[in-house]
mmCIF file of N, CA, C and O in Angstrom:
data_model
loop_
_atom_site.group_PDB
_atom_site.id
_atom_site.type_symbol
_atom_site.label_atom_id
_atom_site.label_comp_id
_atom_site.label_asym_id
_atom_site.label_seq_id
_atom_site.Cartn_x
_atom_site.Cartn_y
_atom_site.Cartn_z
ATOM 1 N N UNK A 62 26.348 -7.123 10.186
ATOM 2 C CA UNK A 62 25.425 -6.148 9.640
ATOM 3 C C UNK A 62 24.271 -5.948 10.613
ATOM 4 O O UNK A 62 23.581 -6.889 10.960
ATOM 5 N N UNK A 63 24.059 -4.750 11.018
ATOM 6 C CA UNK A 63 23.036 -4.397 11.990
ATOM 7 C C UNK A 63 21.697 -4.141 11.294
ATOM 8 O O UNK A 63 21.651 -3.590 10.203
ATOM 9 N N UNK A 64 20.629 -4.549 11.950
ATOM 10 C CA UNK A 64 19.283 -4.341 11.412
ATOM 11 C C UNK A 64 18.483 -3.481 12.372
ATOM 12 O O UNK A 64 18.525 -3.701 13.577
ATOM 13 N N UNK A 65 17.751 -2.531 11.836
ATOM 14 C CA UNK A 65 16.892 -1.668 12.635
ATOM 15 C C UNK A 65 15.471 -1.786 12.096
ATOM 16 O O UNK A 65 15.255 -1.691 10.887
ATOM 17 N N UNK A 66 14.502 -2.032 12.974
ATOM 18 C CA UNK A 66 13.103 -2.188 12.551
ATOM 19 C C UNK A 66 12.222 -1.154 13.242
ATOM 20 O O UNK A 66 12.521 -0.698 14.343
ATOM 21 N N UNK A 67 11.139 -0.817 12.596
ATOM 22 C CA UNK A 67 10.175 0.105 13.162
ATOM 23 C C UNK A 67 8.860 0.019 12.425
ATOM 24 O O UNK A 67 8.741 -0.683 11.423
ATOM 25 N N UNK A 68 7.880 0.708 12.937
ATOM 26 C CA UNK A 68 6.571 0.701 12.290
ATOM 27 C C UNK A 68 6.596 1.588 11.046
ATOM 28 O O UNK A 68 7.378 2.536 10.956
ATOM 29 N N UNK A 69 5.758 1.234 10.089
ATOM 30 C CA UNK A 69 5.652 1.999 8.846
ATOM 31 C C UNK A 69 4.182 2.263 8.571
ATOM 32 O O UNK A 69 3.318 1.469 8.929
ATOM 33 N N UNK A 70 3.898 3.392 7.944
ATOM 34 C CA UNK A 70 2.522 3.775 7.633
ATOM 35 C C UNK A 70 2.490 4.465 6.287
ATOM 36 O O UNK A 70 3.397 5.227 5.946
ATOM 37 N N UNK A 71 1.467 4.172 5.512
ATOM 38 C CA UNK A 71 1.261 4.824 4.220
ATOM 39 C C UNK A 71 -0.185 5.258 4.110
ATOM 40 O O UNK A 71 -1.091 4.561 4.542
ATOM 41 N N UNK A 72 -0.374 6.403 3.502
ATOM 42 C CA UNK A 72 -1.706 6.876 3.099
ATOM 43 C C UNK A 72 -1.567 7.295 1.653
ATOM 44 O O UNK A 72 -0.552 7.876 1.272
ATOM 45 N N UNK A 73 -2.546 6.980 0.853
ATOM 46 C CA UNK A 73 -2.419 7.353 -0.543
ATOM 47 C C UNK A 73 -3.683 7.069 -1.315
ATOM 48 O O UNK A 73 -4.716 6.687 -0.741
ATOM 49 N N UNK A 74 -3.586 7.256 -2.612
ATOM 50 C CA UNK A 74 -4.730 7.045 -3.498
ATOM 51 C C UNK A 74 -4.269 6.369 -4.773
ATOM 52 O O UNK A 74 -3.183 6.638 -5.275
ATOM 53 N N UNK A 75 -5.099 5.489 -5.270
ATOM 54 C CA UNK A 75 -4.899 4.859 -6.568
ATOM 55 C C UNK A 75 -5.802 5.579 -7.553
ATOM 56 O O UNK A 75 -7.006 5.700 -7.331
ATOM 57 N N UNK A 76 -5.233 6.095 -8.623
ATOM 58 C CA UNK A 76 -6.031 6.812 -9.629
ATOM 59 C C UNK A 76 -6.345 5.857 -10.776
ATOM 60 O O UNK A 76 -5.456 5.254 -11.356
ATOM 61 N N UNK A 77 -7.630 5.734 -11.087
ATOM 62 C CA UNK A 77 -8.084 4.852 -12.159
ATOM 63 C C UNK A 77 -8.094 5.595 -13.495
ATOM 64 O O UNK A 77 -8.007 6.824 -13.540
ATOM 65 N N UNK A 78 -8.193 4.845 -14.564
ATOM 66 C CA UNK A 78 -8.135 5.426 -15.910
ATOM 67 C C UNK A 78 -9.193 6.505 -16.135
ATOM 68 O O UNK A 78 -8.949 7.473 -16.856
ATOM 69 N N UNK A 79 -10.378 6.380 -15.492
ATOM 70 C CA UNK A 79 -11.451 7.362 -15.697
ATOM 71 C C UNK A 79 -11.322 8.575 -14.769
ATOM 72 O O UNK A 79 -12.178 9.445 -14.769
ATOM 73 N N UNK A 80 -10.265 8.618 -13.928
ATOM 74 C CA UNK A 80 -10.059 9.742 -13.023
ATOM 75 C C UNK A 80 -10.551 9.509 -11.606
ATOM 76 O O UNK A 80 -10.207 10.263 -10.702
ATOM 77 N N UNK A 81 -11.400 8.486 -11.385
ATOM 78 C CA UNK A 81 -11.839 8.159 -10.035
ATOM 79 C C UNK A 81 -10.626 7.724 -9.210
ATOM 80 O O UNK A 81 -9.620 7.258 -9.758
ATOM 81 N N UNK A 82 -10.731 7.852 -7.895
ATOM 82 C CA UNK A 82 -9.650 7.403 -7.021
ATOM 83 C C UNK A 82 -10.187 6.463 -5.946
ATOM 84 O O UNK A 82 -11.370 6.501 -5.599
ATOM 85 N N UNK A 83 -9.290 5.627 -5.435
ATOM 86 C CA UNK A 83 -9.544 4.771 -4.279
ATOM 87 C C UNK A 83 -8.492 5.151 -3.249
ATOM 88 O O UNK A 83 -7.294 5.116 -3.540
ATOM 89 N N UNK A 84 -8.925 5.570 -2.045
ATOM 90 C CA UNK A 84 -7.964 5.968 -1.025
ATOM 91 C C UNK A 84 -7.707 4.819 -0.059
ATOM 92 O O UNK A 84 -8.618 4.029 0.248
ATOM 93 N N UNK A 85 -6.454 4.739 0.413
ATOM 94 C CA UNK A 85 -6.067 3.660 1.313
ATOM 95 C C UNK A 85 -5.281 4.195 2.503
ATOM 96 O O UNK A 85 -4.681 5.263 2.440
ATOM 97 N N UNK A 86 -5.287 3.405 3.561
ATOM 98 C CA UNK A 86 -4.430 3.614 4.728
ATOM 99 C C UNK A 86 -3.786 2.257 5.003
ATOM 100 O O UNK A 86 -4.477 1.238 5.084
ATOM 101 N N UNK A 87 -2.451 2.231 5.115
ATOM 102 C CA UNK A 87 -1.738 0.976 5.322
ATOM 103 C C UNK A 87 -0.762 1.094 6.481
ATOM 104 O O UNK A 87 -0.136 2.136 6.671
ATOM 105 N N UNK A 88 -0.631 0.014 7.261
ATOM 106 C CA UNK A 88 0.338 -0.038 8.351
ATOM 107 C C UNK A 88 1.126 -1.332 8.247
ATOM 108 O O UNK A 88 0.640 -2.339 7.746
ATOM 109 N N UNK A 89 2.369 -1.291 8.715
ATOM 110 C CA UNK A 89 3.211 -2.474 8.697
ATOM 111 C C UNK A 89 4.484 -2.248 9.476
ATOM 112 O O UNK A 89 4.603 -1.304 10.249
ATOM 113 N N UNK A 90 5.458 -3.123 9.227
ATOM 114 C CA UNK A 90 6.749 -3.050 9.894
ATOM 115 C C UNK A 90 7.830 -3.091 8.838
ATOM 116 O O UNK A 90 7.789 -3.925 7.937
ATOM 117 N N UNK A 91 8.776 -2.186 8.941
ATOM 118 C CA UNK A 91 9.852 -2.079 7.955
ATOM 119 C C UNK A 91 11.186 -2.218 8.653
ATOM 120 O O UNK A 91 11.406 -1.590 9.679
ATOM 121 N N UNK A 92 12.054 -3.086 8.124
ATOM 122 C CA UNK A 92 13.392 -3.269 8.680
ATOM 123 C C UNK A 92 14.427 -2.840 7.654
ATOM 124 O O UNK A 92 14.279 -3.135 6.468
ATOM 125 N N UNK A 93 15.453 -2.136 8.093
ATOM 126 C CA UNK A 93 16.517 -1.679 7.200
ATOM 127 C C UNK A 93 17.840 -2.224 7.710
ATOM 128 O O UNK A 93 17.988 -2.475 8.899
ATOM 129 N N UNK A 94 18.790 -2.439 6.894
ATOM 130 C CA UNK A 94 18.762 -2.131 5.464
ATOM 131 C C UNK A 94 18.229 -3.289 4.626
ATOM 132 O O UNK A 94 18.496 -4.451 4.921
ATOM 133 N N UNK A 95 17.463 -2.937 3.614
ATOM 134 C CA UNK A 95 17.107 -3.831 2.521
ATOM 135 C C UNK A 95 16.220 -5.028 2.780
ATOM 136 O O UNK A 95 16.235 -5.969 2.006
ATOM 137 N N UNK A 96 15.433 -5.038 3.855
ATOM 138 C CA UNK A 96 14.567 -6.178 4.091
ATOM 139 C C UNK A 96 13.157 -5.902 3.589
ATOM 140 O O UNK A 96 12.702 -4.774 3.569
ATOM 141 N N UNK A 97 12.481 -6.979 3.221
ATOM 142 C CA UNK A 97 11.108 -6.844 2.712
ATOM 143 C C UNK A 97 10.163 -6.407 3.834
ATOM 144 O O UNK A 97 10.463 -6.559 5.014
ATOM 145 N N UNK A 98 9.009 -5.868 3.438
ATOM 146 C CA UNK A 98 7.994 -5.432 4.400
ATOM 147 C C UNK A 98 6.623 -5.854 3.886
ATOM 148 O O UNK A 98 6.416 -5.985 2.679
ATOM 149 N N UNK A 99 5.707 -6.103 4.798
ATOM 150 C CA UNK A 99 4.320 -6.367 4.422
ATOM 151 C C UNK A 99 3.429 -5.379 5.155
ATOM 152 O O UNK A 99 3.551 -5.205 6.365
ATOM 153 N N UNK A 100 2.567 -4.718 4.392
ATOM 154 C CA UNK A 100 1.583 -3.789 4.935
ATOM 155 C C UNK A 100 0.209 -4.447 4.889
ATOM 156 O O UNK A 100 -0.091 -5.193 3.956
ATOM 157 N N UNK A 101 -0.627 -4.147 5.863
ATOM 158 C CA UNK A 101 -2.053 -4.444 5.799
ATOM 159 C C UNK A 101 -2.720 -3.122 5.434
ATOM 160 O O UNK A 101 -2.433 -2.095 6.041
ATOM 161 N N UNK A 102 -3.588 -3.128 4.394
ATOM 162 C CA UNK A 102 -4.236 -1.875 4.008
ATOM 163 C C UNK A 102 -5.745 -1.968 4.165
ATOM 164 O O UNK A 102 -6.334 -3.042 4.102
ATOM 165 N N UNK A 103 -6.337 -0.796 4.378
ATOM 166 C CA UNK A 103 -7.781 -0.631 4.448
ATOM 167 C C UNK A 103 -8.176 0.420 3.428
ATOM 168 O O UNK A 103 -7.537 1.469 3.336
ATOM 169 N N UNK A 104 -9.219 0.146 2.665
ATOM 170 C CA UNK A 104 -9.774 1.145 1.742
ATOM 171 C C UNK A 104 -10.629 2.089 2.569
ATOM 172 O O UNK A 104 -11.510 1.653 3.318
ATOM 173 N N UNK A 105 -10.366 3.386 2.448
ATOM 174 C CA UNK A 105 -11.066 4.381 3.275
ATOM 175 C C UNK A 105 -12.030 5.256 2.483
ATOM 176 O O UNK A 105 -12.547 6.227 3.009
ATOM 177 N N UNK A 106 -12.277 4.926 1.215
ATOM 178 C CA UNK A 106 -13.192 5.712 0.390
ATOM 179 C C UNK A 106 -12.581 6.010 -0.945
ATOM 180 O O UNK A 106 -11.771 5.242 -1.466
ATOM 181 N N UNK A 107 -12.942 7.137 -1.501
ATOM 182 C CA UNK A 107 -12.416 7.526 -2.803
ATOM 183 C C UNK A 107 -13.274 8.611 -3.422
ATOM 184 O O UNK A 107 -13.969 9.358 -2.730
ATOM 185 N N UNK A 108 -13.210 8.683 -4.733
ATOM 186 C CA UNK A 108 -14.012 9.658 -5.477
ATOM 187 C C UNK A 108 -14.786 8.934 -6.568
ATOM 188 O O UNK A 108 -14.513 7.780 -6.894
ATOM 189 N N UNK A 109 -15.762 9.649 -7.156
ATOM 190 C CA UNK A 109 -16.572 9.050 -8.214
ATOM 191 C C UNK A 109 -17.334 7.848 -7.695
ATOM 192 O O UNK A 109 -17.852 7.870 -6.577
ATOM 193 N N UNK A 110 -17.363 6.766 -8.465
ATOM 194 C CA UNK A 110 -18.119 5.592 -8.030
ATOM 195 C C UNK A 110 -17.463 4.847 -6.877
ATOM 196 O O UNK A 110 -18.028 3.914 -6.336
ATOM 197 N N UNK A 111 -16.276 5.304 -6.440
ATOM 198 C CA UNK A 111 -15.606 4.715 -5.291
ATOM 199 C C UNK A 111 -15.691 5.604 -4.050
ATOM 200 O O UNK A 111 -14.991 5.381 -3.069
ATOM 201 N N UNK A 112 -16.594 6.609 -4.081
ATOM 202 C CA UNK A 112 -16.730 7.554 -2.980
ATOM 203 C C UNK A 112 -16.974 6.854 -1.648
ATOM 204 O O UNK A 112 -16.456 7.261 -0.618
ATOM 205 N N UNK A 113 -17.757 5.789 -1.646
ATOM 206 C CA UNK A 113 -18.079 5.076 -0.403
ATOM 207 C C UNK A 113 -17.478 3.674 -0.398
ATOM 208 O O UNK A 113 -18.008 2.777 0.250
ATOM 209 N N UNK A 114 -16.363 3.498 -1.105
ATOM 210 C CA UNK A 114 -15.745 2.182 -1.215
ATOM 211 C C UNK A 114 -15.190 1.714 0.126
ATOM 212 O O UNK A 114 -14.866 2.513 1.010
ATOM 213 N N UNK A 115 -15.084 0.397 0.243
ATOM 214 C CA UNK A 115 -14.451 -0.220 1.415
ATOM 215 C C UNK A 115 -13.626 -1.395 0.915
ATOM 216 O O UNK A 115 -13.708 -1.780 -0.250
ATOM 217 N N UNK A 116 -12.840 -1.964 1.786
ATOM 218 C CA UNK A 116 -12.056 -3.130 1.413
ATOM 219 C C UNK A 116 -10.796 -3.234 2.241
ATOM 220 O O UNK A 116 -10.518 -2.395 3.104
ATOM 221 N N UNK A 117 -10.032 -4.273 1.969
ATOM 222 C CA UNK A 117 -8.801 -4.518 2.701
ATOM 223 C C UNK A 117 -7.926 -5.481 1.911
ATOM 224 O O UNK A 117 -8.377 -6.099 0.962
ATOM 225 N N UNK A 118 -6.670 -5.568 2.358
ATOM 226 C CA UNK A 118 -5.742 -6.485 1.720
ATOM 227 C C UNK A 118 -4.336 -6.284 2.238
ATOM 228 O O UNK A 118 -4.126 -5.699 3.310
ATOM 229 N N UNK A 119 -3.372 -6.770 1.457
ATOM 230 C CA UNK A 119 -1.969 -6.665 1.838
ATOM 231 C C UNK A 119 -1.152 -6.092 0.682
ATOM 232 O O UNK A 119 -1.523 -6.211 -0.482
ATOM 233 N N UNK A 120 -0.060 -5.473 1.046
ATOM 234 C CA UNK A 120 0.935 -4.989 0.081
ATOM 235 C C UNK A 120 2.268 -5.605 0.517
ATOM 236 O O UNK A 120 2.738 -5.354 1.626
ATOM 237 N N UNK A 121 2.843 -6.446 -0.344
ATOM 238 C CA UNK A 121 4.156 -7.020 -0.081
ATOM 239 C C UNK A 121 5.181 -6.214 -0.861
ATOM 240 O O UNK A 121 5.090 -6.099 -2.085
ATOM 241 N N UNK A 122 6.147 -5.650 -0.155
ATOM 242 C CA UNK A 122 7.202 -4.853 -0.775
ATOM 243 C C UNK A 122 8.495 -5.646 -0.683
ATOM 244 O O UNK A 122 8.908 -6.036 0.417
ATOM 245 N N UNK A 123 9.127 -5.887 -1.824
ATOM 246 C CA UNK A 123 10.370 -6.648 -1.848
ATOM 247 C C UNK A 123 11.535 -5.854 -1.288
ATOM 248 O O UNK A 123 11.416 -4.677 -0.958
ATOM 249 N N UNK A 124 12.655 -6.510 -1.173
ATOM 250 C CA UNK A 124 13.869 -5.860 -0.670
ATOM 251 C C UNK A 124 14.292 -4.729 -1.586
ATOM 252 O O UNK A 124 14.260 -4.851 -2.812
ATOM 253 N N UNK A 125 14.692 -3.614 -0.990
ATOM 254 C CA UNK A 125 15.126 -2.441 -1.752
ATOM 255 C C UNK A 125 16.488 -2.706 -2.395
ATOM 256 O O UNK A 125 17.360 -3.339 -1.798
ATOM 257 N N UNK A 126 16.658 -2.223 -3.632
ATOM 258 C CA UNK A 126 17.917 -2.330 -4.344
ATOM 259 C C UNK A 126 18.182 -1.015 -5.054
ATOM 260 O O UNK A 126 17.309 -0.191 -5.173
ATOM 261 N N UNK A 127 19.369 -0.888 -5.540
ATOM 262 C CA UNK A 127 19.779 0.252 -6.363
ATOM 263 C C UNK A 127 19.946 1.519 -5.538
ATOM 264 O O UNK A 127 19.705 1.540 -4.339
ATOM 265 N N UNK A 128 20.332 2.577 -6.228
ATOM 266 C CA UNK A 128 20.496 3.883 -5.591
ATOM 267 C C UNK A 128 19.987 4.940 -6.562
ATOM 268 O O UNK A 128 20.596 5.105 -7.608
ATOM 269 N N UNK A 129 18.877 5.629 -6.319
ATOM 270 C CA UNK A 129 18.070 5.542 -5.104
ATOM 271 C C UNK A 129 17.358 4.193 -5.023
ATOM 272 O O UNK A 129 17.132 3.553 -6.047
ATOM 273 N N UNK A 130 16.973 3.759 -3.802
ATOM 274 C CA UNK A 130 16.369 2.442 -3.634
ATOM 275 C C UNK A 130 15.038 2.306 -4.350
ATOM 276 O O UNK A 130 14.216 3.217 -4.332
ATOM 277 N N UNK A 131 14.844 1.168 -4.980
ATOM 278 C CA UNK A 131 13.574 0.814 -5.597
ATOM 279 C C UNK A 131 13.221 -0.603 -5.163
ATOM 280 O O UNK A 131 14.107 -1.383 -4.838
ATOM 281 N N UNK A 132 11.938 -0.936 -5.145
ATOM 282 C CA UNK A 132 11.508 -2.266 -4.747
ATOM 283 C C UNK A 132 10.182 -2.592 -5.409
ATOM 284 O O UNK A 132 9.336 -1.713 -5.583
ATOM 285 N N UNK A 133 9.971 -3.854 -5.788
ATOM 286 C CA UNK A 133 8.675 -4.252 -6.356
ATOM 287 C C UNK A 133 7.607 -4.307 -5.271
ATOM 288 O O UNK A 133 7.918 -4.570 -4.101
ATOM 289 N N UNK A 134 6.356 -4.016 -5.655
ATOM 290 C CA UNK A 134 5.219 -4.112 -4.744
ATOM 291 C C UNK A 134 4.184 -5.051 -5.343
ATOM 292 O O UNK A 134 3.888 -4.978 -6.533
ATOM 293 N N UNK A 135 3.633 -5.935 -4.515
ATOM 294 C CA UNK A 135 2.593 -6.858 -4.938
ATOM 295 C C UNK A 135 1.373 -6.653 -4.052
ATOM 296 O O UNK A 135 1.463 -6.817 -2.833
ATOM 297 N N UNK A 136 0.253 -6.280 -4.684
ATOM 298 C CA UNK A 136 -0.974 -5.963 -3.960
ATOM 299 C C UNK A 136 -1.952 -7.135 -4.081
ATOM 300 O O UNK A 136 -2.102 -7.718 -5.155
ATOM 301 N N UNK A 137 -2.636 -7.443 -2.983
ATOM 302 C CA UNK A 137 -3.657 -8.482 -2.974
ATOM 303 C C UNK A 137 -4.774 -8.030 -2.042
ATOM 304 O O UNK A 137 -4.503 -7.511 -0.957
ATOM 305 N N UNK A 138 -6.020 -8.227 -2.448
ATOM 306 C CA UNK A 138 -7.135 -7.830 -1.584
ATOM 307 C C UNK A 138 -8.399 -7.605 -2.368
ATOM 308 O O UNK A 138 -8.525 -8.059 -3.509
ATOM 309 N N UNK A 139 -9.323 -6.893 -1.763
ATOM 310 C CA UNK A 139 -10.635 -6.643 -2.369
ATOM 311 C C UNK A 139 -11.056 -5.192 -2.156
ATOM 312 O O UNK A 139 -10.810 -4.628 -1.085
ATOM 313 N N UNK A 140 -11.681 -4.625 -3.177
ATOM 314 C CA UNK A 140 -12.275 -3.294 -3.094
ATOM 315 C C UNK A 140 -13.755 -3.467 -3.391
ATOM 316 O O UNK A 140 -14.126 -4.048 -4.412
ATOM 317 N N UNK A 141 -14.605 -2.986 -2.486
ATOM 318 C CA UNK A 141 -16.052 -3.090 -2.669
ATOM 319 C C UNK A 141 -16.632 -1.708 -2.916
ATOM 320 O O UNK A 141 -16.387 -0.793 -2.133
ATOM 321 N N UNK A 142 -17.373 -1.598 -3.995
ATOM 322 C CA UNK A 142 -18.081 -0.342 -4.289
ATOM 323 C C UNK A 142 -19.390 -0.337 -3.514
ATOM 324 O O UNK A 142 -19.975 -1.390 -3.274
ATOM 325 N N UNK A 143 -19.829 0.839 -3.113
ATOM 326 C CA UNK A 143 -21.093 0.983 -2.428
ATOM 327 C C UNK A 143 -21.966 1.924 -3.245
ATOM 328 O O UNK A 143 -21.512 2.965 -3.671
ATOM 329 N N UNK A 144 -23.205 1.528 -3.469
ATOM 330 C CA UNK A 144 -24.089 2.369 -4.292
ATOM 331 C C UNK A 144 -24.846 3.384 -3.474
ATOM 332 O O UNK A 144 -24.882 3.373 -2.303
#
């Protein structure tokens, strides 16, 4: 079974119950087929009370399964609000 690896990047936002968002940028390495990946993320801001937020952490993504592929994600880190 052959494995191919490359860099991976994500940009996105987490929407909170009150409508505020926290935006992130994450980079990591992803190997296929079906291997786990770990991203390092940076909080780049947001909206509402998270407009000037900062922070960092990791996102661990488990091995992909099923068709279409799905995988669990485990987030760890800190988000700091700025007043």
